[in-house]
mmCIF file of C-alpha atoms and ligand atoms in Angstrom:
data_model
loop_
_atom_site.group_PDB
_atom_site.id
_atom_site.type_symbol
_atom_site.label_atom_id
_atom_site.label_comp_id
_atom_site.label_asym_id
_atom_site.label_seq_id
_atom_site.Cartn_x
_atom_site.Cartn_y
_atom_site.Cartn_z
ATOM 1 C CA UNK A 274 -15.951 18.518 -24.193
ATOM 2 C CA UNK A 275 -12.793 20.558 -24.932
ATOM 3 C CA UNK A 276 -12.820 23.926 -26.641
ATOM 4 C CA UNK A 277 -10.327 26.708 -27.234
ATOM 5 C CA UNK A 278 -10.452 30.070 -25.452
ATOM 6 C CA UNK A 279 -8.667 33.391 -25.983
ATOM 7 C CA UNK A 280 -4.896 33.185 -25.875
ATOM 8 C CA UNK A 281 -3.622 35.185 -22.938
ATOM 9 C CA UNK A 282 0.127 34.685 -22.459
ATOM 10 C CA UNK A 283 0.723 33.099 -25.850
ATOM 11 C CA UNK A 284 0.308 29.475 -24.798
ATOM 12 C CA UNK A 285 0.191 26.955 -27.647
ATOM 13 C CA UNK A 286 -3.344 26.020 -26.599
ATOM 14 C CA UNK A 287 -5.782 26.372 -23.722
ATOM 15 C CA UNK A 288 -8.430 23.729 -23.061
ATOM 16 C CA UNK A 289 -11.510 24.094 -20.893
ATOM 17 C CA UNK A 290 -13.230 20.979 -19.562
ATOM 18 C CA UNK A 291 -16.612 21.077 -17.835
ATOM 19 C CA UNK A 292 -18.548 18.086 -16.554
ATOM 20 C CA UNK A 293 -21.690 18.731 -14.557
ATOM 21 C CA UNK A 294 -21.973 15.232 -13.064
ATOM 22 C CA UNK A 295 -18.614 15.427 -11.261
ATOM 23 C CA UNK A 296 -18.451 19.227 -10.842
ATOM 24 C CA UNK A 297 -15.314 19.409 -12.996
ATOM 25 C CA UNK A 298 -14.550 22.937 -14.188
ATOM 26 C CA UNK A 299 -10.952 22.790 -15.369
ATOM 27 C CA UNK A 300 -8.524 24.717 -17.525
ATOM 28 C CA UNK A 301 -5.455 22.976 -18.935
ATOM 29 C CA UNK A 302 -2.964 25.382 -20.493
ATOM 30 C CA UNK A 303 -0.223 24.016 -22.741
ATOM 31 C CA UNK A 304 2.319 26.809 -22.949
ATOM 32 C CA UNK A 305 4.976 24.969 -24.936
ATOM 33 C CA UNK A 306 5.623 21.469 -26.233
ATOM 34 C CA UNK A 307 8.852 22.450 -28.030
ATOM 35 C CA UNK A 308 11.032 20.325 -25.747
ATOM 36 C CA UNK A 309 8.548 17.510 -25.072
ATOM 37 C CA UNK A 310 5.107 16.925 -23.541
ATOM 38 C CA UNK A 311 3.845 19.919 -21.525
ATOM 39 C CA UNK A 312 4.358 18.949 -17.879
ATOM 40 C CA UNK A 313 3.109 20.712 -14.782
ATOM 41 C CA UNK A 314 0.936 20.089 -11.754
ATOM 42 C CA UNK A 315 -2.785 20.266 -11.177
ATOM 43 C CA UNK A 316 -4.057 22.975 -8.816
ATOM 44 C CA UNK A 317 -7.416 22.797 -7.008
ATOM 45 C CA UNK A 318 -8.370 26.265 -5.844
ATOM 46 C CA UNK A 319 -11.223 28.722 -5.498
ATOM 47 C CA UNK A 320 -11.448 31.182 -8.384
ATOM 48 C CA UNK A 321 -13.925 34.022 -8.707
ATOM 49 C CA UNK A 322 -14.421 33.325 -12.415
ATOM 50 C CA UNK A 323 -13.430 31.036 -15.270
ATOM 51 C CA UNK A 324 -11.322 33.891 -16.678
ATOM 52 C CA UNK A 325 -9.349 34.112 -13.416
ATOM 53 C CA UNK A 326 -8.754 30.353 -13.514
ATOM 54 C CA UNK A 327 -7.636 30.498 -17.153
ATOM 55 C CA UNK A 328 -5.296 33.431 -16.480
ATOM 56 C CA UNK A 329 -3.724 31.560 -13.573
ATOM 57 C CA UNK A 330 -3.331 28.383 -15.637
ATOM 58 C CA UNK A 331 -1.644 30.314 -18.467
ATOM 59 C CA UNK A 332 0.744 32.159 -16.162
ATOM 60 C CA UNK A 333 1.648 28.976 -14.301
ATOM 61 C CA UNK A 334 2.078 27.009 -17.555
ATOM 62 C CA UNK A 335 4.516 29.595 -18.899
ATOM 63 C CA UNK A 336 6.496 29.326 -15.665
ATOM 64 C CA UNK A 337 6.575 25.540 -16.126
ATOM 65 C CA UNK A 338 8.004 25.890 -19.658
ATOM 66 C CA UNK A 339 10.844 27.999 -18.312
ATOM 67 C CA UNK A 340 11.332 25.824 -15.228
ATOM 68 C CA UNK A 341 11.538 22.591 -17.216
ATOM 69 C CA UNK A 342 13.818 24.116 -19.844
ATOM 70 C CA UNK A 343 16.287 25.548 -17.327
ATOM 71 C CA UNK A 344 16.308 22.293 -15.372
ATOM 72 C CA UNK A 345 17.400 20.587 -18.612
ATOM 73 C CA UNK A 346 14.320 18.362 -18.775
ATOM 74 C CA UNK A 347 12.978 17.013 -22.101
ATOM 75 C CA UNK A 348 9.574 18.490 -21.246
ATOM 76 C CA UNK A 349 7.512 21.494 -22.226
ATOM 77 C CA UNK A 350 5.347 23.498 -19.849
ATOM 78 C CA UNK A 351 1.702 23.100 -18.931
ATOM 79 C CA UNK A 352 -0.620 23.465 -15.989
ATOM 80 C CA UNK A 353 -4.085 22.354 -14.960
ATOM 81 C CA UNK A 354 -6.316 24.472 -12.763
ATOM 82 C CA UNK A 355 -9.497 23.029 -11.250
ATOM 83 C CA UNK A 356 -12.082 25.364 -9.749
ATOM 84 C CA UNK A 357 -13.069 23.903 -6.405
ATOM 85 C CA UNK A 358 -16.781 22.942 -6.608
ATOM 86 C CA UNK A 359 -19.181 24.796 -4.300
ATOM 87 C CA UNK A 360 -20.509 22.752 -1.373
ATOM 88 C CA UNK A 361 -19.932 19.020 -0.986
ATOM 89 C CA UNK A 362 -18.574 16.986 -3.883
ATOM 90 C CA UNK A 363 -17.205 13.519 -4.592
ATOM 91 C CA UNK A 364 -13.450 13.948 -4.830
ATOM 92 C CA UNK A 365 -12.899 10.631 -6.615
ATOM 93 C CA UNK A 366 -15.472 11.537 -9.288
ATOM 94 C CA UNK A 367 -13.880 14.958 -9.719
ATOM 95 C CA UNK A 368 -10.397 13.556 -10.289
ATOM 96 C CA UNK A 369 -11.683 10.713 -12.473
ATOM 97 C CA UNK A 370 -13.280 13.344 -14.729
ATOM 98 C CA UNK A 371 -10.029 15.315 -14.674
ATOM 99 C CA UNK A 372 -8.141 12.126 -15.640
ATOM 100 C CA UNK A 373 -10.444 11.737 -18.657
ATOM 101 C CA UNK A 374 -9.657 15.330 -19.626
ATOM 102 C CA UNK A 375 -5.907 14.627 -19.432
ATOM 103 C CA UNK A 376 -6.468 11.474 -21.527
ATOM 104 C CA UNK A 377 -8.267 13.534 -24.202
ATOM 105 C CA UNK A 378 -5.074 15.526 -24.692
ATOM 106 C CA UNK A 379 -3.357 12.322 -25.810
ATOM 107 C CA UNK A 380 -0.030 12.718 -24.010
ATOM 108 C CA UNK A 381 0.495 16.397 -24.894
ATOM 109 C CA UNK A 382 0.008 17.170 -21.181
ATOM 110 C CA UNK A 383 1.457 15.311 -18.172
ATOM 111 C CA UNK A 384 -0.035 16.120 -14.779
ATOM 112 C CA UNK A 385 1.044 15.747 -11.122
ATOM 113 C CA UNK A 386 0.249 17.302 -7.722
ATOM 114 C CA UNK A 387 0.181 21.024 -7.009
ATOM 115 C CA UNK A 388 -1.512 23.224 -4.416
ATOM 116 C CA UNK A 389 -4.699 21.557 -3.174
ATOM 117 C CA UNK A 390 -4.086 18.128 -4.752
ATOM 118 C CA UNK A 391 -2.573 14.943 -3.337
ATOM 119 C CA UNK A 392 -0.944 11.631 -4.215
ATOM 120 C CA UNK A 393 -4.355 9.965 -3.704
ATOM 121 C CA UNK A 394 -5.892 12.328 -6.297
ATOM 122 C CA UNK A 395 -3.178 11.399 -8.796
ATOM 123 C CA UNK A 396 -3.883 7.715 -8.191
ATOM 124 C CA UNK A 397 -7.491 8.404 -9.225
ATOM 125 C CA UNK A 398 -6.212 10.199 -12.338
ATOM 126 C CA UNK A 399 -3.990 7.160 -13.073
ATOM 127 C CA UNK A 400 -7.110 4.995 -13.406
ATOM 128 C CA UNK A 401 -8.022 7.099 -16.466
ATOM 129 C CA UNK A 402 -4.682 7.961 -18.088
ATOM 130 C CA UNK A 403 -0.999 7.063 -17.946
ATOM 131 C CA UNK A 404 0.030 10.696 -18.435
ATOM 132 C CA UNK A 405 0.337 11.377 -14.723
ATOM 133 C CA UNK A 406 3.176 11.275 -12.178
ATOM 134 C CA UNK A 407 3.560 11.923 -8.470
ATOM 135 C CA UNK A 408 2.185 8.422 -7.817
ATOM 136 C CA UNK A 409 3.375 6.331 -4.858
ATOM 137 C CA UNK A 410 6.990 5.271 -5.346
ATOM 138 C CA UNK A 411 7.459 1.623 -6.354
ATOM 139 C CA UNK A 412 10.641 0.030 -4.985
ATOM 140 C CA UNK A 413 13.685 2.199 -5.602
ATOM 141 C CA UNK A 414 12.085 4.052 -8.529
ATOM 142 C CA UNK A 415 11.272 7.788 -8.218
ATOM 143 C CA UNK A 416 7.714 8.699 -7.286
ATOM 144 C CA UNK A 417 5.490 9.920 -4.496
ATOM 145 C CA UNK A 418 4.992 13.420 -3.146
ATOM 146 C CA UNK A 419 7.404 15.729 -5.001
ATOM 147 C CA UNK A 420 7.411 18.304 -2.170
ATOM 148 C CA UNK A 421 10.497 17.015 -0.298
ATOM 149 C CA UNK A 422 12.485 17.235 -3.554
ATOM 150 C CA UNK A 423 11.261 20.770 -4.112
ATOM 151 C CA UNK A 424 12.274 21.648 -0.545
ATOM 152 C CA UNK A 425 15.716 20.066 -1.053
ATOM 153 C CA UNK A 426 16.368 22.156 -4.170
ATOM 154 C CA UNK A 427 15.221 25.348 -2.449
ATOM 155 C CA UNK A 428 17.409 24.551 0.564
ATOM 156 C CA UNK A 429 20.530 23.985 -1.571
ATOM 157 C CA UNK A 430 19.846 27.136 -3.599
ATOM 158 C CA UNK A 431 19.368 29.117 -0.387
ATOM 159 C CA UNK A 432 22.778 27.959 0.830
ATOM 160 C CA UNK A 433 24.363 29.249 -2.384
ATOM 161 C CA UNK A 434 22.409 32.523 -2.269
ATOM 162 C CA UNK A 435 23.361 33.156 1.386
ATOM 163 C CA UNK A 436 27.013 32.500 0.619
ATOM 164 C CA UNK A 437 26.939 34.896 -2.332
ATOM 165 C CA UNK A 438 24.891 37.776 -0.896
ATOM 166 C CA UNK A 439 25.538 37.493 2.862
ATOM 167 C CA UNK A 440 28.878 35.669 2.871
ATOM 168 C CA UNK A 441 27.462 33.362 5.538
ATOM 169 C CA UNK A 442 26.306 29.810 6.045
ATOM 170 C CA UNK A 443 22.656 29.125 6.805
ATOM 171 C CA UNK A 444 23.587 28.285 10.410
ATOM 172 C CA UNK A 445 24.254 31.985 10.892
ATOM 173 C CA UNK A 446 21.053 33.151 9.229
ATOM 174 C CA UNK A 447 17.453 33.819 10.239
ATOM 175 C CA UNK A 448 14.953 32.642 7.620
ATOM 176 C CA UNK A 449 11.332 33.853 7.460
ATOM 177 C CA UNK A 450 9.126 31.216 5.818
ATOM 178 C CA UNK A 451 5.738 32.285 4.463
ATOM 179 C CA UNK A 452 3.586 29.159 4.274
ATOM 180 C CA UNK A 453 4.480 25.909 6.019
ATOM 181 C CA UNK A 454 2.504 23.420 3.933
ATOM 182 C CA UNK A 455 4.098 20.488 2.112
ATOM 183 C CA UNK A 456 7.209 22.319 0.911
ATOM 184 C CA UNK A 457 7.499 25.002 3.606
ATOM 185 C CA UNK A 458 7.395 22.504 6.475
ATOM 186 C CA UNK A 459 9.986 20.223 4.818
ATOM 187 C CA UNK A 460 12.201 23.255 4.166
ATOM 188 C CA UNK A 461 11.825 24.317 7.804
ATOM 189 C CA UNK A 462 13.067 20.890 8.911
ATOM 190 C CA UNK A 463 16.135 21.108 6.656
ATOM 191 C CA UNK A 464 16.942 24.658 7.775
ATOM 192 C CA UNK A 465 16.545 23.699 11.419
ATOM 193 C CA UNK A 466 18.939 20.767 10.916
ATOM 194 C CA UNK A 467 21.424 23.219 9.343
ATOM 195 C CA UNK A 468 21.221 25.452 12.435
ATOM 196 C CA UNK A 469 19.214 28.331 10.935
ATOM 197 C CA UNK A 470 16.862 30.386 13.099
ATOM 198 C CA UNK A 471 13.302 30.349 11.790
ATOM 199 C CA UNK A 472 10.277 32.637 11.744
ATOM 200 C CA UNK A 473 7.137 31.158 10.203
ATOM 201 C CA UNK A 474 3.626 32.278 9.271
ATOM 202 C CA UNK A 475 0.655 30.417 7.842
ATOM 203 C CA UNK A 476 -3.103 30.925 7.820
ATOM 204 C CA UNK A 477 -3.326 27.334 9.107
ATOM 205 C CA UNK A 478 -2.639 27.675 12.849
ATOM 206 C CA UNK A 479 -2.170 23.902 13.284
ATOM 207 C CA UNK A 480 0.557 23.841 10.592
ATOM 208 C CA UNK A 481 2.358 26.723 12.330
ATOM 209 C CA UNK A 482 2.110 24.922 15.677
ATOM 210 C CA UNK A 483 3.536 21.680 14.228
ATOM 211 C CA UNK A 484 6.550 23.441 12.703
ATOM 212 C CA UNK A 485 7.152 25.546 15.818
ATOM 213 C CA UNK A 486 7.209 22.465 18.028
ATOM 214 C CA UNK A 487 9.482 20.562 15.626
ATOM 215 C CA UNK A 488 11.969 23.374 14.949
ATOM 216 C CA UNK A 489 11.581 25.980 17.697
ATOM 217 C CA UNK A 490 10.522 28.503 15.049
ATOM 218 C CA UNK A 491 9.140 31.868 16.143
ATOM 219 C CA UNK A 492 5.834 32.801 14.613
ATOM 220 C CA UNK A 493 4.756 35.958 12.818
ATOM 221 C CA UNK A 494 1.396 37.257 11.654
ATOM 222 C CA UNK A 495 0.396 36.828 8.002
ATOM 223 C CA UNK A 496 1.323 40.432 7.243
ATOM 224 C CA UNK A 497 4.280 40.520 9.666
ATOM 225 C CA UNK A 498 6.264 37.737 7.968
ATOM 226 C CA UNK A 499 7.356 40.094 5.169
ATOM 227 C CA UNK A 500 8.819 42.636 7.548
ATOM 228 C CA UNK A 501 10.144 40.088 10.052
ATOM 229 C CA UNK A 502 13.721 40.707 11.082
ATOM 230 C CA UNK A 503 15.239 37.983 8.916
ATOM 231 C CA UNK A 504 18.203 37.638 6.553
ATOM 232 C CA UNK A 505 16.289 35.492 4.105
ATOM 233 C CA UNK A 506 12.627 35.532 3.057
ATOM 234 C CA UNK A 507 11.274 32.214 1.735
ATOM 235 C CA UNK A 508 7.868 32.548 0.044
ATOM 236 C CA UNK A 509 6.320 29.052 0.184
ATOM 237 C CA UNK A 510 2.602 29.897 -0.044
ATOM 238 C CA UNK A 511 1.004 31.388 -3.140
ATOM 239 C CA UNK A 512 2.308 33.693 -5.865
ATOM 240 C CA UNK A 513 2.341 37.472 -6.307
ATOM 241 C CA UNK A 514 3.682 38.270 -2.826
ATOM 242 C CA UNK A 515 6.492 40.502 -4.073
ATOM 243 C CA UNK A 516 5.080 43.738 -5.391
ATOM 244 C CA UNK A 517 5.819 47.447 -5.332
ATOM 245 C CA UNK A 518 4.472 47.872 -1.796
ATOM 246 C CA UNK A 519 5.757 44.672 -0.185
ATOM 247 C CA UNK A 520 9.275 45.027 -1.618
ATOM 248 C CA UNK A 521 9.588 48.455 0.012
ATOM 249 C CA UNK A 522 8.828 46.840 3.400
ATOM 250 C CA UNK A 523 10.996 43.737 3.022
ATOM 251 C CA UNK A 524 13.916 43.586 5.460
ATOM 252 C CA UNK A 525 15.598 40.390 4.168
ATOM 253 C CA UNK A 526 18.529 40.646 1.746
ATOM 254 C CA UNK A 527 17.843 37.312 0.063
ATOM 255 C CA UNK A 528 14.558 35.986 -1.348
ATOM 256 C CA UNK A 529 14.572 32.262 -2.043
ATOM 257 C CA UNK A 530 11.460 30.125 -1.783
ATOM 258 C CA UNK A 531 9.244 27.535 -3.425
ATOM 259 C CA UNK A 532 6.145 29.517 -4.399
ATOM 260 C CA UNK A 533 5.513 29.847 -8.125
ATOM 261 C CA UNK A 534 5.217 33.325 -9.675
ATOM 262 C CA UNK A 535 6.474 35.201 -6.623
ATOM 263 C CA UNK A 536 6.836 38.500 -8.509
ATOM 264 C CA UNK A 537 3.557 40.345 -9.093
ATOM 265 C CA UNK A 538 5.116 41.791 -12.275
ATOM 266 C CA UNK A 539 8.538 41.353 -13.932
ATOM 267 C CA UNK A 540 9.633 44.872 -12.878
ATOM 268 C CA UNK A 541 9.562 43.663 -9.274
ATOM 269 C CA UNK A 542 12.796 41.789 -9.991
ATOM 270 C CA UNK A 543 14.473 45.125 -10.748
ATOM 271 C CA UNK A 544 12.878 46.679 -7.647
ATOM 272 C CA UNK A 545 14.432 43.928 -5.529
ATOM 273 C CA UNK A 546 17.839 44.325 -7.181
ATOM 274 C CA UNK A 547 17.684 48.117 -6.675
ATOM 275 C CA UNK A 548 17.153 47.518 -2.952
ATOM 276 C CA UNK A 549 20.191 45.221 -2.849
ATOM 277 C CA UNK A 550 18.096 42.069 -2.460
ATOM 278 C CA UNK A 551 19.353 38.890 -4.133
ATOM 279 C CA UNK A 552 16.281 37.350 -5.728
ATOM 280 C CA UNK A 553 16.685 33.638 -6.480
ATOM 281 C CA UNK A 554 14.168 33.242 -9.355
ATOM 282 C CA UNK A 555 11.331 30.973 -8.229
ATOM 283 C CA UNK A 556 11.333 28.531 -11.105
ATOM 284 C CA UNK A 557 15.103 28.126 -10.998
ATOM 285 C CA UNK A 558 15.129 27.030 -7.360
ATOM 286 C CA UNK A 559 11.803 25.159 -7.067
ATOM 287 C CA UNK A 560 12.404 22.630 -9.869
ATOM 288 C CA UNK A 561 13.238 19.715 -7.533
ATOM 289 C CA UNK A 562 9.674 18.412 -7.514
ATOM 290 C CA UNK A 563 9.232 18.479 -11.291
ATOM 291 C CA UNK A 564 12.650 16.837 -11.690
ATOM 292 C CA UNK A 565 11.451 13.924 -9.560
ATOM 293 C CA UNK A 566 8.120 13.867 -11.414
ATOM 294 C CA UNK A 567 9.991 13.828 -14.754
ATOM 295 C CA UNK A 568 12.220 11.000 -13.552
ATOM 296 C CA UNK A 569 9.133 8.987 -12.613
ATOM 297 C CA UNK A 570 7.371 9.671 -15.919
ATOM 298 C CA UNK A 571 10.450 9.141 -18.085
ATOM 299 C CA UNK A 572 11.736 6.087 -16.197
ATOM 300 C CA UNK A 573 14.958 7.595 -14.872
ATOM 301 C CA UNK A 574 16.614 6.226 -11.703
ATOM 302 C CA UNK A 575 16.323 7.916 -8.315
ATOM 303 C CA UNK A 576 20.089 8.559 -8.411
ATOM 304 C CA UNK A 577 19.696 10.452 -11.702
ATOM 305 C CA UNK A 578 16.857 12.537 -10.259
ATOM 306 C CA UNK A 579 18.788 13.280 -7.070
ATOM 307 C CA UNK A 580 21.889 14.362 -9.015
ATOM 308 C CA UNK A 581 19.788 16.797 -11.049
ATOM 309 C CA UNK A 582 18.214 18.244 -7.868
ATOM 310 C CA UNK A 583 21.673 18.620 -6.296
ATOM 311 C CA UNK A 584 22.677 20.725 -9.320
ATOM 312 C CA UNK A 585 20.072 23.396 -8.411
ATOM 313 C CA UNK A 586 22.640 25.791 -6.840
ATOM 314 C CA UNK A 587 24.864 25.538 -9.925
ATOM 315 C CA UNK A 588 21.897 26.532 -12.113
ATOM 316 C CA UNK A 589 21.084 29.433 -9.774
ATOM 317 C CA UNK A 590 24.673 30.700 -9.818
ATOM 318 C CA UNK A 591 24.715 30.521 -13.637
ATOM 319 C CA UNK A 592 21.593 32.731 -13.702
ATOM 320 C CA UNK A 593 23.080 35.188 -11.199
ATOM 321 C CA UNK A 594 26.324 35.357 -13.209
ATOM 322 C CA UNK A 595 24.343 36.007 -16.386
ATOM 323 C CA UNK A 596 22.399 38.772 -14.624
ATOM 324 C CA UNK A 597 25.629 40.402 -13.504
ATOM 325 C CA UNK A 598 27.256 40.076 -16.928
ATOM 326 C CA UNK A 599 24.272 41.552 -18.768
ATOM 327 C CA UNK A 600 23.383 44.146 -16.128
ATOM 328 C CA UNK A 601 19.827 42.838 -15.759
ATOM 329 C CA UNK A 602 17.749 41.600 -12.842
ATOM 330 C CA UNK A 603 17.986 37.893 -11.997
ATOM 331 C CA UNK A 604 14.422 37.124 -13.155
ATOM 332 C CA UNK A 605 15.176 38.713 -16.534
ATOM 333 C CA UNK A 606 18.382 36.685 -16.874
ATOM 334 C CA UNK A 607 16.509 33.487 -16.002
ATOM 335 C CA UNK A 608 13.813 34.212 -18.618
ATOM 336 C CA UNK A 609 16.481 34.934 -21.242
ATOM 337 C CA UNK A 610 18.316 31.679 -20.528
ATOM 338 C CA UNK A 611 15.082 29.675 -20.473
ATOM 339 C CA UNK A 612 13.815 31.119 -23.771
ATOM 340 C CA UNK A 613 17.195 30.410 -25.366
ATOM 341 C CA UNK A 614 17.079 26.810 -24.087
ATOM 342 C CA UNK A 615 13.545 26.340 -25.479
ATOM 343 C CA UNK A 616 14.528 27.789 -28.856
ATOM 344 C CA UNK A 617 17.702 25.670 -29.079
ATOM 345 C CA UNK A 618 15.982 22.493 -27.899
ATOM 346 C CA UNK A 619 13.025 23.036 -30.218
ATOM 347 C CA UNK A 620 15.363 23.490 -33.185
ATOM 348 C CA UNK A 621 17.337 20.379 -32.257
ATOM 349 C CA UNK A 622 14.128 18.305 -32.002
ATOM 350 C CA UNK A 623 12.875 19.563 -35.355
ATOM 351 C CA UNK A 624 16.240 18.758 -36.954
ATOM 352 C CA UNK A 625 16.341 15.236 -35.449
HETATM 353 P P1 LIG B 45 0.555 23.599 0.300
HETATM 354 O O1 LIG B 45 -0.842 23.876 -0.082
HETATM 355 O O2 LIG B 45 0.904 22.291 0.926
HETATM 356 O O3 LIG B 45 1.093 24.740 1.283
HETATM 357 C C1 LIG B 45 0.823 26.087 1.107
HETATM 358 C C2 LIG B 45 0.681 26.672 2.490
HETATM 359 O O4 LIG B 45 0.580 28.093 2.378
HETATM 360 C C3 LIG B 45 -0.585 26.194 3.220
HETATM 361 O O5 LIG B 45 -0.237 25.698 4.507
HETATM 362 C C4 LIG B 45 -1.460 27.455 3.300
HETATM 363 O O6 LIG B 45 -2.260 27.508 4.468
HETATM 364 C C5 LIG B 45 -0.389 28.532 3.294
HETATM 365 N N1 LIG B 45 -0.848 29.859 2.890
HETATM 366 C C6 LIG B 45 -1.744 30.198 1.924
HETATM 367 N N2 LIG B 45 -1.865 31.530 1.861
HETATM 368 C C7 LIG B 45 -1.039 32.046 2.796
HETATM 369 C C8 LIG B 45 -0.710 33.359 3.208
HETATM 370 N N3 LIG B 45 -1.273 34.437 2.646
HETATM 371 N N4 LIG B 45 0.217 33.533 4.184
HETATM 372 C C9 LIG B 45 0.806 32.459 4.761
HETATM 373 N N5 LIG B 45 0.515 31.186 4.419
HETATM 374 C C10 LIG B 45 -0.389 30.988 3.450
HETATM 375 O O7 LIG B 45 1.445 23.835 -1.029
HETATM 376 P P2 LIG B 45 2.924 23.360 -1.296
HETATM 377 O O8 LIG B 45 2.884 22.109 -2.086
HETATM 378 O O9 LIG B 45 3.724 23.427 -0.045
HETATM 379 O O10 LIG B 45 3.418 24.511 -2.301
HETATM 380 C C11 LIG B 45 3.753 25.797 -1.822
HETATM 381 C C12 LIG B 45 4.129 26.700 -2.993
HETATM 382 O O11 LIG B 45 5.230 26.130 -3.693
HETATM 383 C C13 LIG B 45 3.029 26.870 -4.048
HETATM 384 O O12 LIG B 45 3.125 28.150 -4.609
HETATM 385 C C14 LIG B 45 3.378 25.839 -5.101
HETATM 386 O O13 LIG B 45 2.877 26.187 -6.373
HETATM 387 C C15 LIG B 45 4.881 25.925 -5.065
HETATM 388 N N6 LIG B 45 5.535 24.719 -5.541
HETATM 389 C C16 LIG B 45 5.287 23.525 -4.950
HETATM 390 C C17 LIG B 45 5.934 22.389 -5.408
HETATM 391 C C18 LIG B 45 5.715 21.053 -4.756
HETATM 392 O O14 LIG B 45 6.515 20.129 -5.009
HETATM 393 N N7 LIG B 45 4.728 20.885 -3.903
HETATM 394 C C19 LIG B 45 6.835 22.476 -6.478
HETATM 395 C C20 LIG B 45 7.082 23.728 -7.042
HETATM 396 C C21 LIG B 45 6.419 24.845 -6.575
#
């Protein structure tokens, strides 16, 4: 049931899986397997068309290649996108069919949770294939929801970014968080514990209420969060929020958040730099979850995973130093370093 479609962002391969009985309509994009199996989460979302879903999968898979490479993981980059079926559907059947699709790829793709999918969904996938992570942790081994690890990496990176750009600790900062789902709410808790003031926005009013009660966060409207009077903007919802128009309205001097593909186009990194905003590239700072997923899949210890997450600020500072040295925006420096790591790692694997 797999077939190839047009290559969009030069992924190695793109696979479409459709199964009428379960309602599965999935795209799995393998951007690169140069460093190892293509790893990246599975997103369940509404897409207007199959082309939109494929484009999203390709863009996200490319981001995963760069994220995994810069995090020093022996993994390539991939992503699965499932179009949410219309009307009612059997979730177990849907994810069982998705698990069969992952199995068909024979270990070239490793899946885990992403927006719209849960640990329970990955357990269903596990019934069909072993190429899945983000399963409930067993004993002291890594596993479970990767979101707290993603939040931890973003939090540590934010500390480093605030020190560099604002010369302040997070306890003296106001942080505007866009999206308080799995990662955003965990990040809010960590920032609150560090003494930061918070402003939050989410289309889910109950999620906003929970975080406000737990942290004393102020709330902003969906459009107001970008212009909120904050030192730091943390995009933790969906991608593409930083564009020509929104950057002109942004009041924060640091952008550091979990969302993938925050820049609508690469030039937005330069737009941010021109406005004096320190942009912490998304895939550099949000790798904590995939590090924990990799540890689970590859059999590393929790201590090893934690140490790699704790090194997130060091990786961010290396990117920022490279940007300064080369006179380029931080997103450009990150891409350059990631591509170099993929090329070097790919050569080393071929030589081995
Ligand atoms: P989630 O679905 O749990 O949370 C996303 C939240 O954003 C939801 O509460 C949703 O209502 C809200 N939202 C959607 N559109 C919004 C808008 N326009 N304005 C404000 N809020 C909006 O997802 P998550 O797991 O917390 O992931 C958040 C982001 O971080 C995603 O972009 C995801 O790809 C990225 N990410 C997540 C992980 C992880 O470990 N979960 C790892 C790396 C990157």
